[in-house]
Coordinates of C-alpha atoms in Angstrom, one line a residue:
M1 CA -88.4 83.6 187.8
I2 CA -86.1 85.9 185.7
G3 CA -86.6 88.6 188.3
K4 CA -85.5 86.3 191.1
V5 CA -82.4 85.2 189.2
W6 CA -81.5 88.9 188.6
V7 CA -81.9 89.7 192.3
A8 CA -79.6 86.8 193.2
M9 CA -77.0 87.8 190.7
S10 CA -77.1 91.4 191.8
K11 CA -75.8 90.2 195.2
L12 CA -72.8 88.5 193.6
H13 CA -69.4 90.0 192.7
T14 CA -67.4 89.5 189.6
I15 CA -63.9 88.0 189.8
G16 CA -62.5 91.5 189.1
E17 CA -64.4 93.1 191.9
V18 CA -63.3 90.4 194.3
A19 CA -59.7 90.7 193.3
S20 CA -59.8 94.5 193.7
T21 CA -61.6 94.4 197.0
C22 CA -59.6 91.7 198.7
G23 CA -56.2 92.7 197.3
V24 CA -55.5 89.5 195.3
S25 CA -55.0 88.8 191.6
R26 CA -57.5 87.0 189.4
K27 CA -54.8 84.4 188.8
T28 CA -54.7 83.8 192.6
L29 CA -58.4 83.4 192.8
R30 CA -58.4 80.8 189.9
F31 CA -55.5 79.0 191.6
Y32 CA -57.5 78.9 194.9
E33 CA -60.4 77.4 192.8
E34 CA -58.1 74.7 191.3
L35 CA -56.9 73.7 194.7
G36 CA -60.5 73.5 196.0
L37 CA -60.0 76.3 198.5
L38 CA -62.4 78.9 197.2
A39 CA -65.0 78.0 194.6
P40 CA -67.1 80.7 192.9
D41 CA -70.8 80.6 193.8
Y42 CA -71.8 80.8 190.2
V43 CA -70.1 80.2 186.9
C44 CA -72.0 81.5 183.8
P45 CA -72.4 78.6 181.4
S46 CA -72.2 80.7 178.3
N47 CA -69.0 82.7 179.0
G48 CA -67.4 81.1 182.0
Y49 CA -67.5 84.3 184.1
R50 CA -67.2 83.7 187.8
Y51 CA -69.2 85.3 190.5
Y52 CA -68.7 85.3 194.3
S53 CA -70.9 85.9 197.3
E54 CA -70.0 88.0 200.3
D55 CA -69.6 84.8 202.4
T56 CA -67.2 83.4 199.9
M57 CA -65.2 86.6 199.8
H58 CA -64.8 86.4 203.6
M59 CA -62.8 83.3 203.1
I60 CA -60.0 85.2 201.5
P61 CA -58.8 87.0 204.7
I62 CA -58.8 83.6 206.4
L63 CA -56.6 82.1 203.7
K64 CA -54.3 85.1 203.9
Y65 CA -53.9 84.7 207.7
Y66 CA -53.2 81.0 207.3
K67 CA -50.5 81.9 204.8
Q68 CA -49.1 84.5 207.3
M69 CA -48.9 81.7 210.0
G70 CA -46.8 79.6 207.7
F71 CA -49.3 77.2 206.2
R72 CA -48.8 76.2 202.6
L73 CA -51.7 76.2 200.3
N74 CA -51.9 72.4 200.2
E75 CA -52.3 72.5 204.0
M76 CA -55.4 74.8 203.9
S77 CA -57.8 72.3 202.4
G78 CA -61.0 72.2 204.4
V79 CA -60.4 75.4 206.2
G80 CA -63.7 76.8 205.2
D81 CA -65.7 73.6 205.4
T82 CA -65.4 72.7 209.0
A83 CA -68.1 73.3 211.6
N84 CA -65.9 72.3 214.5
Y85 CA -62.8 74.1 216.0
F86 CA -61.2 70.7 216.5
Y87 CA -60.0 70.9 212.9
H88 CA -58.1 74.1 213.6
Q89 CA -56.6 72.8 216.9
Q90 CA -55.1 69.8 215.1
N91 CA -53.9 72.0 212.3
F92 CA -52.2 74.4 214.6
L93 CA -50.6 71.8 216.8
S94 CA -49.1 70.1 213.7
K95 CA -47.9 73.5 212.4
L96 CA -46.3 74.5 215.7
T97 CA -44.2 71.3 215.7
E98 CA -43.1 72.0 212.1
L99 CA -42.3 75.7 212.9
K100 CA -40.3 74.8 216.0
K101 CA -38.1 72.6 213.8
E102 CA -37.7 75.4 211.3
E103 CA -36.9 77.9 214.0
E104 CA -34.1 75.6 215.3
R105 CA -32.8 75.2 211.7
I106 CA -32.8 79.0 211.2
Q107 CA -31.1 79.5 214.6
N108 CA -28.3 77.1 213.6
C109 CA -27.9 78.9 210.3
Y110 CA -27.7 82.2 212.0
Q111 CA -25.2 80.9 214.5
S112 CA -23.0 79.5 211.8
V113 CA -23.0 82.6 209.6
S114 CA -22.4 84.9 212.7
D115 CA -19.5 82.7 213.9
W116 CA -17.9 82.7 210.5
L117 CA -18.2 86.5 210.2
N118 CA -16.7 86.9 213.7
L119 CA -13.7 84.8 212.5
L120 CA -13.2 86.9 209.5
N121 CA -13.3 90.1 211.6
E122 CA -10.9 88.5 214.1
G123 CA -8.5 87.6 211.3
V124 CA -8.6 91.0 209.7
M125 CA -8.0 92.7 213.1
A126 CA -5.0 90.5 213.8
T127 CA -3.6 91.2 210.4
E128 CA -4.3 94.9 210.1
N129 CA -3.0 95.6 213.6
D130 CA 0.0 93.3 213.2
I131 CA -0.9 91.4 216.4
S132 CA 2.0 89.1 217.1
D133 CA 2.2 89.3 220.9
I134 CA 2.0 86.3 223.2
S135 CA -0.9 86.5 225.5
L136 CA -2.4 84.6 228.4
K137 CA -6.1 83.8 228.1
Y138 CA -8.7 82.0 230.2
I139 CA -10.9 80.0 227.9
E140 CA -14.4 79.1 229.2
Q141 CA -15.1 75.4 229.2
D142 CA -17.1 74.1 226.3
Y143 CA -17.6 70.7 224.5
Y144 CA -16.7 69.9 220.9
Y145 CA -17.3 67.1 218.5
F146 CA -14.1 65.3 217.7
M147 CA -12.4 62.6 215.6
E148 CA -8.9 61.2 215.7
Q149 CA -7.1 60.9 212.4
P150 CA -3.6 60.3 211.0
F151 CA -1.7 63.6 210.4
E152 CA 0.8 64.1 207.7
Y153 CA 1.2 67.9 208.0
D154 CA -1.2 68.3 205.0
Y155 CA -3.2 71.2 206.5
K156 CA -5.7 71.5 203.7
K157 CA -6.7 67.9 204.1
S158 CA -7.2 68.3 207.8
I159 CA -9.1 71.6 207.6
I160 CA -11.4 70.9 204.7
N161 CA -11.8 67.4 206.0
I162 CA -14.0 65.2 203.9
T163 CA -13.9 62.3 206.3
W164 CA -14.8 64.6 209.2
I165 CA -17.7 66.2 207.3
N166 CA -19.1 62.8 206.2
Y167 CA -18.9 61.6 209.8
L168 CA -20.9 64.6 210.9
E169 CA -23.5 64.3 208.2
Q170 CA -24.0 60.6 208.8
H171 CA -25.1 61.5 212.4
N172 CA -27.1 64.6 211.4
S173 CA -24.7 66.8 213.4
E174 CA -24.1 70.4 212.5
I175 CA -21.0 72.4 213.5
T176 CA -20.1 76.0 213.7
G177 CA -17.0 78.1 214.2
P178 CA -13.4 77.3 213.4
V179 CA -11.8 73.9 212.9
V180 CA -9.5 73.3 215.9
L181 CA -6.7 70.7 215.7
Y182 CA -5.5 69.1 218.9
F183 CA -2.0 67.5 219.2
D184 CA -1.1 65.6 222.3
D185 CA 2.6 66.9 222.4
Y186 CA 3.3 70.5 221.4
Q187 CA 7.1 69.8 221.1
E188 CA 6.6 67.0 218.7
K189 CA 4.1 69.1 216.7
A190 CA 6.6 71.9 216.4
A191 CA 9.3 69.5 215.4
G192 CA 7.1 68.0 212.6
K193 CA 6.9 64.6 214.3
C194 CA 3.2 64.3 215.1
Q195 CA 1.5 61.4 213.4
Q196 CA -2.0 61.8 214.9
V197 CA -4.4 64.7 215.3
I198 CA -7.8 65.2 216.9
V199 CA -10.1 67.3 214.7
T200 CA -12.6 69.2 216.9
Q201 CA -15.4 71.6 216.1
K202 CA -18.2 73.2 218.1
P203 CA -21.7 71.8 217.7
C204 CA -24.5 74.1 216.7
K205 CA -26.8 75.1 219.5
N206 CA -29.8 73.0 218.5
N207 CA -28.0 69.7 217.7
Q208 CA -29.2 66.5 219.4
H209 CA -25.6 65.8 220.5
T210 CA -25.8 62.1 219.7
L211 CA -22.0 62.1 219.0
P212 CA -19.5 61.9 221.8
L213 CA -18.1 65.2 223.0
K214 CA -14.6 66.3 224.0
D215 CA -14.1 69.1 226.6
F216 CA -12.2 72.2 225.6
G217 CA -11.2 75.1 227.7
G218 CA -11.8 75.6 231.4
Q219 CA -8.2 76.7 232.0
M220 CA -5.5 79.2 231.0
Y221 CA -3.8 79.1 227.6
L222 CA -0.7 80.7 226.2
C223 CA -1.8 82.1 222.8
M224 CA -0.2 83.6 219.8
Y225 CA -1.4 84.3 216.3
H226 CA 0.5 82.9 213.3
R227 CA 0.0 84.6 210.0
G228 CA 0.7 82.8 206.7
N229 CA 1.1 79.2 205.8
P230 CA 0.0 77.1 208.9
G231 CA 2.8 74.6 208.1
E232 CA 5.4 77.3 208.9
S233 CA 4.5 77.9 212.6
S234 CA 7.3 76.1 214.3
E235 CA 9.1 79.4 215.2
K236 CA 6.0 80.6 217.1
Y237 CA 6.2 77.5 219.3
A238 CA 9.8 78.3 220.1
H239 CA 8.8 81.9 221.1
M240 CA 6.0 80.7 223.3
E241 CA 8.3 78.1 225.0
A242 CA 10.9 80.8 225.7
W243 CA 8.2 83.2 227.1
A244 CA 6.8 80.5 229.4
K245 CA 10.3 79.7 230.7
E246 CA 11.1 83.4 231.3
H247 CA 7.8 84.0 233.2
G248 CA 7.8 80.7 235.2
Y249 CA 5.0 78.8 233.4
T250 CA 4.8 75.2 232.4
L251 CA 3.4 74.5 229.0
G252 CA 1.5 71.6 227.5
P253 CA 1.8 68.8 227.1
G254 CA -0.7 69.2 224.3
C255 CA -1.6 72.1 222.0
Y256 CA -4.4 73.4 219.9
E257 CA -4.3 75.2 216.5
R258 CA -7.4 77.2 215.9
F259 CA -7.9 78.2 212.3
V260 CA -9.3 81.8 212.1
I261 CA -8.9 82.4 208.4
D262 CA -8.0 79.4 206.3
Y263 CA -8.8 77.3 203.2
W264 CA -12.6 77.7 203.9
S265 CA -12.3 81.4 203.1
L266 CA -9.2 82.0 200.9
K267 CA -6.7 80.3 198.6
N268 CA -3.9 82.7 199.4
Q269 CA -2.0 81.0 202.4
E270 CA -0.1 84.3 203.0
K271 CA -3.3 85.7 204.4
F272 CA -4.2 82.8 206.7
V273 CA -4.5 83.4 210.4
T274 CA -4.0 80.6 212.9
E275 CA -4.2 80.9 216.7
I276 CA -1.8 78.6 218.5
M277 CA -3.1 77.7 222.0
I278 CA -1.1 75.8 224.6
P279 CA -2.4 74.9 228.0
V280 CA -0.3 76.6 230.7
A281 CA 0.1 76.4 234.5
K282 CA 2.2 78.4 236.9

């Protein structure tokens, strides 16, 4: 009897041997045991030493691969106990659904970070190259979330807009890119007489778009950068109006102010960059 036990034990591996062979720590093996994922084949009653068979060791690469596929340890229960591939099918279908949602979340994060970096680069370029020329641009048509609000020429309140952010969060809607303010009369805006504004911002790619959308673009715009305090841009409107008259263009009636570098990035208003955009027709 003793000989048979010795032969059986000689085919088992110590926890240290298993850890070294399979590239895991002893602590990990004990954690797998606590979770019911990988039980030792024999535990010595006198000293608590753990021993593992070859078959049990072969479960470790399977657990590693499940981890690579994105499964959490608490989702691996039963991986080694099933005799039917149906268990794996259900597991994989459920995980694919979860990973798809995570992929969309990461894509939204990537888009938002990329768009913000592009804005900073645009603002730095406009500042370092002293870009102050008036230009004609065709803006591709797009669709933005929007909200109409009272406007008191408090730009910080309109740009870092708590009401706007709360509105988006309540509808699980994520945005990217600059805040763009729309005024329905560029002359009143320049004169400091506008009392209403429409806050707009681009939806992230993977939003459900449950909120109403406002179209933006799809036409020519007269554009000009304003550097500094966004509340001191009236002179730019006068320059743009004179340019349009000289070149035979009709402006407006509305206008957009697109905030390239603003309160979201800096506190120093002198370094702010705003792009004024007025629809134009020949």
